Amino acid sequence: MKTVRMTMAQALLRFLDNQYLEADGQEYKFVEGIFGIFGHGNVVGLGEAIVETEHNLVFRQGKNEQAMAHAAMGFAKQRNRRQIYAVTSSVGPGALNMVTAAATATVNRIPVLFLPGDTYACRQPDPVLQQVENEFDLNVTANDAFKPVSKFWDRIARPEQLMSSLIHAMRVLTDPAQTGAVTIGIPQDTQAESYDYPESFFRKRVYRVNRPQLPESALERLTELVAGSKKPLMICGGGVRYSEAGQVFGEVAEEFGLPFGETQAGKGTLTWDHAWNLGGIGVTGGEAANVIARDADLLIAVGTRLGDFTTASKIAFQNPDLKVAAININSFDSFKMDAESFVGDAREVLGQVAEKLRSRGWRSAYTTEVSQAREAWNKEVDRLYSEEDPQGLSQTRVLGELNEKLLDPSDVVVSASGSLPGDMQRVWRCRHQDTYHMEYGFSCMGYEINAAYGAQLALPDQRVYSMVGDGGFVMLHSELLSAVQEQVPFTVVLFDNHGFQVIDNLQTNQGISSYANEWRKRQGPEGKLLGDYLEVDYARIAEGYGVTAYRVRTLEELRQAVTESKKVNGPVLIDVKVTEKSMTHGYESWWRVGVPEISESPSVQAAHKDLTDHLKRVRLF
């Protein structure tokens, strides 16, 4: 057997450089590169391998560990999970900074390979700088924190362990049903230790995306469920997008009269003007989808996790005879809401059941309900887009200007947290497929800007726009500096509404006094955060990084800023001052939150009564 002697870090790099993914006959180089911040836990080992050895992996310098991992996630999501970045950090705080991003990747089913440095496997110099010491288990390090949020976890204590570990890592990263964060801790001494690796370990490996179909018995059960319904409703989840099943999904909806609502991950898989597209469903959905959902007798959940925002905390479906059929590549998701489980690829399964239904001549019993619901909802969106606010610019008016007039239909919008996901799921009209990029599985503040940077790396021929509130901007925007360094031309549209307004709404909607969510100065005799609003020049912050920035308070300034920004060869920030409380609100939906059972406040008592009334109508599981 022919071998080559190299360090574990050198072997790691050489292996990653030769991994490929094949989907529908097209081959992709799976690992595009590595985002990294060097420290004593990885610079001498993995850093040496990156700098001193020959490879084809792009290295991109991060500025914050969590942020660069969000960039890796944004890249992989926009490449439809066909290509990924690895991320590497030093030990201790650098590694722990990535745990939030790892959870975000796992919840959203997005592949990211985490390579945190680790403390010495030999333990001789323990305790070393930045080491977390566990007094009863010396095997525990900071990297054990990744275990609950990773789909695969390992630590390389000996260089030869790398071989089996990486093969299992690729198994998970390339599996549509199991993918998410994969974490391999790399102790700093082991990184530099050498081993005689077999040449065969570094051969080109091609992982093939399989498209499992339903067996005949399961297909018959699914056909019977659909054919036995009169008013079914489909949900278009992220799995439809990742399966590239949008065309089939749309054809099935049209042929059989199947209306559908969109999740945050599924939105944009089909264009907004599809005749059977009801738009967003659930807590952040619109009235059209939620009204039709209320009376549906069959829910066909395709590629969705059925989270509480999609199901309106399981109150959206009020028909007592409702049945649920879940089509999902992931068996875990397919059993939610006590669904009849149909495990398979969305594109294949939809094609299979369409053929069966076609042979029966079946079509839903909907007449004009869907078109009427769509027409009414479109009028409401038009109203929100054109609504005048005497106090200034409303958030929905800004979104309307961007969506209808200023952005190109092929531009991609990225967001994740605050009030913008609700507004955008309700009113953003996608005219091209895959131009809506929302992280709402974890709704991680700080994702917006950093993931948009990664998405722009994935889409050099399209413009990416990060839609972020002032809260999300302040939380994490470090990769703006990386975008300046790399001259990556994406645009940040910052909606400044003086703080965490969506949570302030949640607070006050449950009868609680508004406190500590708006950004106000501490003042007054009681010294509470109830003073004047903080006035922040976010454009100046961006300019300090070298970002081209614009300040916007009027529609004309917005139009001018967006038009001029398209000519800038580098990152742009548009600081838009919007009026507080100018976001959209609920449409025929409800979200369960914990309201105090005991309170002296009459408004809180009323909110708890409202909670108990709603709980009488929810599906229990």
PDB file of N, CA and C in Angstrom, residues 82-156:
ATOM      1  N   ARG A  82     -25.182  22.501  -2.402  1.00  0.00           N
ATOM      2  CA  ARG A  82     -24.313  21.753  -3.305  1.00  0.00           C
ATOM      3  C   ARG A  82     -22.829  22.016  -3.026  1.00  0.00           C
ATOM      4  N   GLN A  83     -22.508  23.135  -2.372  1.00  0.00           N
ATOM      5  CA  GLN A  83     -21.137  23.478  -2.037  1.00  0.00           C
ATOM      6  C   GLN A  83     -21.113  24.122  -0.655  1.00  0.00           C
ATOM      7  N   ILE A  84     -19.982  23.958   0.038  1.00  0.00           N
ATOM      8  CA  ILE A  84     -19.898  24.465   1.398  1.00  0.00           C
ATOM      9  C   ILE A  84     -18.554  25.157   1.635  1.00  0.00           C
ATOM     10  N   TYR A  85     -18.477  25.841   2.764  1.00  0.00           N
ATOM     11  CA  TYR A  85     -17.221  26.299   3.349  1.00  0.00           C
ATOM     12  C   TYR A  85     -17.036  25.600   4.690  1.00  0.00           C
ATOM     13  N   ALA A  86     -15.790  25.325   5.040  1.00  0.00           N
ATOM     14  CA  ALA A  86     -15.443  24.952   6.399  1.00  0.00           C
ATOM     15  C   ALA A  86     -15.105  26.224   7.163  1.00  0.00           C
ATOM     16  N   VAL A  87     -15.163  26.165   8.490  1.00  0.00           N
ATOM     17  CA  VAL A  87     -14.779  27.304   9.323  1.00  0.00           C
ATOM     18  C   VAL A  87     -13.857  26.812  10.422  1.00  0.00           C
ATOM     19  N   THR A  88     -12.810  27.564  10.699  1.00  0.00           N
ATOM     20  CA  THR A  88     -11.858  27.160  11.727  1.00  0.00           C
ATOM     21  C   THR A  88     -11.577  28.313  12.676  1.00  0.00           C
ATOM     22  N   SER A  89     -11.403  27.963  13.946  1.00  0.00           N
ATOM     23  CA  SER A  89     -11.106  28.953  14.974  1.00  0.00           C
ATOM     24  C   SER A  89     -10.050  28.387  15.908  1.00  0.00           C
ATOM     25  N   SER A  90      -9.593  29.227  16.799  1.00  0.00           N
ATOM     26  CA  SER A  90      -8.699  28.776  17.853  1.00  0.00           C
ATOM     27  C   SER A  90      -9.515  28.125  18.968  1.00  0.00           C
ATOM     28  N   VAL A  91      -8.851  27.795  20.071  1.00  0.00           N
ATOM     29  CA  VAL A  91      -9.507  27.087  21.173  1.00  0.00           C
ATOM     30  C   VAL A  91     -10.348  28.059  22.002  1.00  0.00           C
ATOM     31  N   GLY A  92     -11.137  27.508  22.908  1.00  0.00           N
ATOM     32  CA  GLY A  92     -11.824  28.285  23.930  1.00  0.00           C
ATOM     33  C   GLY A  92     -12.824  29.285  23.413  1.00  0.00           C
ATOM     34  N   PRO A  93     -12.608  30.580  23.656  1.00  0.00           N
ATOM     35  CA  PRO A  93     -13.615  31.579  23.272  1.00  0.00           C
ATOM     36  C   PRO A  93     -13.861  31.643  21.773  1.00  0.00           C
ATOM     37  N   GLY A  94     -12.806  31.452  20.974  1.00  0.00           N
ATOM     38  CA  GLY A  94     -13.001  31.461  19.530  1.00  0.00           C
ATOM     39  C   GLY A  94     -13.908  30.332  19.085  1.00  0.00           C
ATOM     40  N   ALA A  95     -13.693  29.150  19.656  1.00  0.00           N
ATOM     41  CA  ALA A  95     -14.541  28.009  19.321  1.00  0.00           C
ATOM     42  C   ALA A  95     -15.964  28.227  19.803  1.00  0.00           C
ATOM     43  N   LEU A  96     -16.111  28.662  21.061  1.00  0.00           N
ATOM     44  CA  LEU A  96     -17.455  28.831  21.621  1.00  0.00           C
ATOM     45  C   LEU A  96     -18.246  29.902  20.893  1.00  0.00           C
ATOM     46  N   ASN A  97     -17.567  30.870  20.299  1.00  0.00           N
ATOM     47  CA  ASN A  97     -18.275  31.874  19.509  1.00  0.00           C
ATOM     48  C   ASN A  97     -19.027  31.254  18.340  1.00  0.00           C
ATOM     49  N   MET A  98     -18.619  30.074  17.902  1.00  0.00           N
ATOM     50  CA  MET A  98     -19.248  29.446  16.736  1.00  0.00           C
ATOM     51  C   MET A  98     -20.422  28.545  17.094  1.00  0.00           C
ATOM     52  N   VAL A  99     -20.667  28.319  18.385  1.00  0.00           N
ATOM     53  CA  VAL A  99     -21.728  27.388  18.773  1.00  0.00           C
ATOM     54  C   VAL A  99     -23.096  27.891  18.312  1.00  0.00           C
ATOM     55  N   THR A 100     -23.342  29.184  18.450  1.00  0.00           N
ATOM     56  CA  THR A 100     -24.619  29.744  17.990  1.00  0.00           C
ATOM     57  C   THR A 100     -24.814  29.519  16.502  1.00  0.00           C
ATOM     58  N   ALA A 101     -23.754  29.732  15.737  1.00  0.00           N
ATOM     59  CA  ALA A 101     -23.846  29.528  14.283  1.00  0.00           C
ATOM     60  C   ALA A 101     -24.058  28.060  13.954  1.00  0.00           C
ATOM     61  N   ALA A 102     -23.421  27.170  14.725  1.00  0.00           N
ATOM     62  CA  ALA A 102     -23.622  25.736  14.493  1.00  0.00           C
ATOM     63  C   ALA A 102     -25.080  25.359  14.718  1.00  0.00           C
ATOM     64  N   ALA A 103     -25.676  25.893  15.759  1.00  0.00           N
ATOM     65  CA  ALA A 103     -27.095  25.627  16.014  1.00  0.00           C
ATOM     66  C   ALA A 103     -27.953  26.163  14.875  1.00  0.00           C
ATOM     67  N   THR A 104     -27.608  27.337  14.378  1.00  0.00           N
ATOM     68  CA  THR A 104     -28.360  27.936  13.273  1.00  0.00           C
ATOM     69  C   THR A 104     -28.298  27.046  12.036  1.00  0.00           C
ATOM     70  N   ALA A 105     -27.126  26.507  11.749  1.00  0.00           N
ATOM     71  CA  ALA A 105     -26.969  25.626  10.590  1.00  0.00           C
ATOM     72  C   ALA A 105     -27.762  24.337  10.764  1.00  0.00           C
ATOM     73  N   THR A 106     -27.710  23.759  11.943  1.00  0.00           N
ATOM     74  CA  THR A 106     -28.410  22.487  12.169  1.00  0.00           C
ATOM     75  C   THR A 106     -29.914  22.660  12.107  1.00  0.00           C
ATOM     76  N   VAL A 107     -30.430  23.689  12.750  1.00  0.00           N
ATOM     77  CA  VAL A 107     -31.873  23.918  12.741  1.00  0.00           C
ATOM     78  C   VAL A 107     -32.387  24.130  11.320  1.00  0.00           C
ATOM     79  N   ASN A 108     -31.584  24.814  10.508  1.00  0.00           N
ATOM     80  CA  ASN A 108     -31.999  25.121   9.139  1.00  0.00           C
ATOM     81  C   ASN A 108     -31.608  24.060   8.117  1.00  0.00           C
ATOM     82  N   ARG A 109     -30.969  22.986   8.575  1.00  0.00           N
ATOM     83  CA  ARG A 109     -30.552  21.882   7.684  1.00  0.00           C
ATOM     84  C   ARG A 109     -29.574  22.365   6.616  1.00  0.00           C
ATOM     85  N   ILE A 110     -28.615  23.209   7.015  1.00  0.00           N
ATOM     86  CA  ILE A 110     -27.610  23.745   6.099  1.00  0.00           C
ATOM     87  C   ILE A 110     -26.241  23.180   6.469  1.00  0.00           C
ATOM     88  N   PRO A 111     -25.495  22.604   5.517  1.00  0.00           N
ATOM     89  CA  PRO A 111     -24.208  21.982   5.840  1.00  0.00           C
ATOM     90  C   PRO A 111     -23.088  23.010   6.052  1.00  0.00           C
ATOM     91  N   VAL A 112     -22.455  22.930   7.216  1.00  0.00           N
ATOM     92  CA  VAL A 112     -21.259  23.717   7.520  1.00  0.00           C
ATOM     93  C   VAL A 112     -20.318  22.808   8.317  1.00  0.00           C
ATOM     94  N   LEU A 113     -19.047  22.785   7.930  1.00  0.00           N
ATOM     95  CA  LEU A 113     -18.042  21.982   8.627  1.00  0.00           C
ATOM     96  C   LEU A 113     -17.281  22.881   9.595  1.00  0.00           C
ATOM     97  N   PHE A 114     -17.413  22.615  10.892  1.00  0.00           N
ATOM     98  CA  PHE A 114     -16.745  23.381  11.933  1.00  0.00           C
ATOM     99  C   PHE A 114     -15.470  22.650  12.356  1.00  0.00           C
ATOM    100  N   LEU A 115     -14.357  23.382  12.346  1.00  0.00           N
ATOM    101  CA  LEU A 115     -13.055  22.824  12.703  1.00  0.00           C
ATOM    102  C   LEU A 115     -12.436  23.674  13.819  1.00  0.00           C
ATOM    103  N   PRO A 116     -12.995  23.611  15.032  1.00  0.00           N
ATOM    104  CA  PRO A 116     -12.445  24.409  16.118  1.00  0.00           C
ATOM    105  C   PRO A 116     -11.157  23.798  16.651  1.00  0.00           C
ATOM    106  N   GLY A 117     -10.177  24.659  16.932  1.00  0.00           N
ATOM    107  CA  GLY A 117      -8.998  24.176  17.622  1.00  0.00           C
ATOM    108  C   GLY A 117      -9.383  23.624  18.989  1.00  0.00           C
ATOM    109  N   ASP A 118      -8.561  22.742  19.507  1.00  0.00           N
ATOM    110  CA  ASP A 118      -8.873  22.117  20.793  1.00  0.00           C
ATOM    111  C   ASP A 118      -7.612  22.085  21.650  1.00  0.00           C
ATOM    112  N   THR A 119      -7.793  21.801  22.933  1.00  0.00           N
ATOM    113  CA  THR A 119      -6.652  21.742  23.841  1.00  0.00           C
ATOM    114  C   THR A 119      -5.827  20.487  23.562  1.00  0.00           C
ATOM    115  N   TYR A 120      -4.671  20.387  24.206  1.00  0.00           N
ATOM    116  CA  TYR A 120      -3.723  19.322  23.896  1.00  0.00           C
ATOM    117  C   TYR A 120      -4.297  17.934  24.165  1.00  0.00           C
ATOM    118  N   ALA A 121      -4.206  17.065  23.167  1.00  0.00           N
ATOM    119  CA  ALA A 121      -4.619  15.678  23.357  1.00  0.00           C
ATOM    120  C   ALA A 121      -3.696  14.970  24.348  1.00  0.00           C
ATOM    121  N   CYS A 122      -2.415  15.329  24.353  1.00  0.00           N
ATOM    122  CA  CYS A 122      -1.461  14.668  25.255  1.00  0.00           C
ATOM    123  C   CYS A 122      -1.598  15.140  26.690  1.00  0.00           C
ATOM    124  N   ARG A 123      -2.225  16.306  26.904  1.00  0.00           N
ATOM    125  CA  ARG A 123      -2.480  16.911  28.213  1.00  0.00           C
ATOM    126  C   ARG A 123      -1.227  17.344  28.961  1.00  0.00           C
ATOM    127  N   GLN A 124      -0.055  17.154  28.417  1.00  0.00           N
ATOM    128  CA  GLN A 124       1.171  17.446  29.155  1.00  0.00           C
ATOM    129  C   GLN A 124       1.231  18.882  29.672  1.00  0.00           C
ATOM    130  N   PRO A 125       0.862  19.905  28.834  1.00  0.00           N
ATOM    131  CA  PRO A 125       0.992  21.267  29.343  1.00  0.00           C
ATOM    132  C   PRO A 125      -0.257  21.803  30.055  1.00  0.00           C
ATOM    133  N   ASP A 126      -1.239  20.943  30.291  1.00  0.00           N
ATOM    134  CA  ASP A 126      -2.501  21.407  30.878  1.00  0.00           C
ATOM    135  C   ASP A 126      -2.285  22.093  32.230  1.00  0.00           C
ATOM    136  N   PRO A 127      -3.095  23.089  32.579  1.00  0.00           N
ATOM    137  CA  PRO A 127      -4.090  23.752  31.725  1.00  0.00           C
ATOM    138  C   PRO A 127      -3.439  24.842  30.890  1.00  0.00           C
ATOM    139  N   VAL A 128      -3.799  24.879  29.626  1.00  0.00           N
ATOM    140  CA  VAL A 128      -3.214  25.853  28.726  1.00  0.00           C
ATOM    141  C   VAL A 128      -4.124  27.071  28.610  1.00  0.00           C
ATOM    142  N   LEU A 129      -3.603  28.108  28.007  1.00  0.00           N
ATOM    143  CA  LEU A 129      -4.361  29.334  27.814  1.00  0.00           C
ATOM    144  C   LEU A 129      -5.679  29.050  27.106  1.00  0.00           C
ATOM    145  N   GLN A 130      -6.748  29.593  27.630  1.00  0.00           N
ATOM    146  CA  GLN A 130      -8.106  29.496  27.087  1.00  0.00           C
ATOM    147  C   GLN A 130      -8.711  28.107  27.236  1.00  0.00           C
ATOM    148  N   GLN A 131      -8.175  27.291  28.091  1.00  0.00           N
ATOM    149  CA  GLN A 131      -8.726  25.951  28.320  1.00  0.00           C
ATOM    150  C   GLN A 131      -9.820  26.008  29.376  1.00  0.00           C
ATOM    151  N   VAL A 132     -10.922  25.326  29.111  1.00  0.00           N
ATOM    152  CA  VAL A 132     -11.981  25.139  30.096  1.00  0.00           C
ATOM    153  C   VAL A 132     -11.683  23.831  30.836  1.00  0.00           C
ATOM    154  N   GLU A 133     -11.503  23.910  32.137  1.00  0.00           N
ATOM    155  CA  GLU A 133     -11.180  22.702  32.910  1.00  0.00           C
ATOM    156  C   GLU A 133     -12.442  22.137  33.551  1.00  0.00           C
ATOM    157  N   ASN A 134     -12.688  20.868  33.302  1.00  0.00           N
ATOM    158  CA  ASN A 134     -13.784  20.160  33.941  1.00  0.00           C
ATOM    159  C   ASN A 134     -13.179  19.264  35.018  1.00  0.00           C
ATOM    160  N   GLU A 135     -13.563  19.466  36.256  1.00  0.00           N
ATOM    161  CA  GLU A 135     -12.891  18.799  37.373  1.00  0.00           C
ATOM    162  C   GLU A 135     -13.192  17.311  37.481  1.00  0.00           C
ATOM    163  N   PHE A 136     -14.316  16.848  36.917  1.00  0.00           N
ATOM    164  CA  PHE A 136     -14.641  15.429  37.058  1.00  0.00           C
ATOM    165  C   PHE A 136     -14.465  14.641  35.766  1.00  0.00           C
ATOM    166  N   ASP A 137     -14.217  15.340  34.631  1.00  0.00           N
ATOM    167  CA  ASP A 137     -14.002  14.635  33.366  1.00  0.00           C
ATOM    168  C   ASP A 137     -12.981  15.419  32.552  1.00  0.00           C
ATOM    169  N   LEU A 138     -11.756  14.945  32.533  1.00  0.00           N
ATOM    170  CA  LEU A 138     -10.692  15.664  31.847  1.00  0.00           C
ATOM    171  C   LEU A 138     -10.789  15.573  30.333  1.00  0.00           C
ATOM    172  N   ASN A 139     -11.697  14.740  29.833  1.00  0.00           N
ATOM    173  CA  ASN A 139     -11.909  14.671  28.388  1.00  0.00           C
ATOM    174  C   ASN A 139     -12.766  15.834  27.878  1.00  0.00           C
ATOM    175  N   VAL A 140     -13.464  16.511  28.772  1.00  0.00           N
ATOM    176  CA  VAL A 140     -14.372  17.582  28.380  1.00  0.00           C
ATOM    177  C   VAL A 140     -13.582  18.854  28.124  1.00  0.00           C
ATOM    178  N   THR A 141     -13.842  19.459  26.946  1.00  0.00           N
ATOM    179  CA  THR A 141     -13.264  20.764  26.609  1.00  0.00           C
ATOM    180  C   THR A 141     -14.386  21.682  26.151  1.00  0.00           C
ATOM    181  N   ALA A 142     -14.027  22.899  25.818  1.00  0.00           N
ATOM    182  CA  ALA A 142     -15.030  23.847  25.320  1.00  0.00           C
ATOM    183  C   ALA A 142     -15.780  23.292  24.119  1.00  0.00           C
ATOM    184  N   ASN A 143     -15.110  22.467  23.328  1.00  0.00           N
ATOM    185  CA  ASN A 143     -15.742  21.966  22.105  1.00  0.00           C
ATOM    186  C   ASN A 143     -16.866  20.975  22.358  1.00  0.00           C
ATOM    187  N   ASP A 144     -16.964  20.456  23.594  1.00  0.00           N
ATOM    188  CA  ASP A 144     -18.107  19.598  23.903  1.00  0.00           C
ATOM    189  C   ASP A 144     -19.415  20.374  23.835  1.00  0.00           C
ATOM    190  N   ALA A 145     -19.335  21.694  23.902  1.00  0.00           N
ATOM    191  CA  ALA A 145     -20.540  22.516  23.793  1.00  0.00           C
ATOM    192  C   ALA A 145     -21.195  22.396  22.423  1.00  0.00           C
ATOM    193  N   PHE A 146     -20.435  21.928  21.432  1.00  0.00           N
ATOM    194  CA  PHE A 146     -20.999  21.758  20.090  1.00  0.00           C
ATOM    195  C   PHE A 146     -21.892  20.513  19.986  1.00  0.00           C
ATOM    196  N   LYS A 147     -21.784  19.590  20.920  1.00  0.00           N
ATOM    197  CA  LYS A 147     -22.489  18.306  20.777  1.00  0.00           C
ATOM    198  C   LYS A 147     -23.999  18.462  20.603  1.00  0.00           C
ATOM    199  N   PRO A 148     -24.672  19.262  21.420  1.00  0.00           N
ATOM    200  CA  PRO A 148     -26.132  19.342  21.265  1.00  0.00           C
ATOM    201  C   PRO A 148     -26.584  19.994  19.963  1.00  0.00           C
ATOM    202  N   VAL A 149     -25.703  20.737  19.305  1.00  0.00           N
ATOM    203  CA  VAL A 149     -26.121  21.495  18.126  1.00  0.00           C
ATOM    204  C   VAL A 149     -25.482  20.977  16.842  1.00  0.00           C
ATOM    205  N   SER A 150     -24.838  19.838  16.898  1.00  0.00           N
ATOM    206  CA  SER A 150     -24.187  19.266  15.720  1.00  0.00           C
ATOM    207  C   SER A 150     -24.893  17.985  15.299  1.00  0.00           C
ATOM    208  N   LYS A 151     -24.886  17.746  13.998  1.00  0.00           N
ATOM    209  CA  LYS A 151     -25.425  16.485  13.467  1.00  0.00           C
ATOM    210  C   LYS A 151     -24.378  15.368  13.507  1.00  0.00           C
ATOM    211  N   PHE A 152     -23.116  15.746  13.610  1.00  0.00           N
ATOM    212  CA  PHE A 152     -22.019  14.793  13.797  1.00  0.00           C
ATOM    213  C   PHE A 152     -20.926  15.521  14.554  1.00  0.00           C
ATOM    214  N   TRP A 153     -20.304  14.819  15.529  1.00  0.00           N
ATOM    215  CA  TRP A 153     -19.285  15.448  16.371  1.00  0.00           C
ATOM    216  C   TRP A 153     -18.164  14.446  16.606  1.00  0.00           C
ATOM    217  N   ASP A 154     -16.945  14.954  16.572  1.00  0.00           N
ATOM    218  CA  ASP A 154     -15.800  14.090  16.859  1.00  0.00           C
ATOM    219  C   ASP A 154     -14.633  14.959  17.313  1.00  0.00           C
ATOM    220  N   ARG A 155     -13.649  14.304  17.926  1.00  0.00           N
ATOM    221  CA  ARG A 155     -12.410  14.970  18.308  1.00  0.00           C
ATOM    222  C   ARG A 155     -11.255  14.068  17.876  1.00  0.00           C
ATOM    223  N   ILE A 156     -10.260  14.635  17.219  1.00  0.00           N
ATOM    224  CA  ILE A 156      -9.148  13.858  16.674  1.00  0.00           C
ATOM    225  C   ILE A 156      -8.002  13.839  17.693  1.00  0.00           C
TER     226      ILE A 156
END
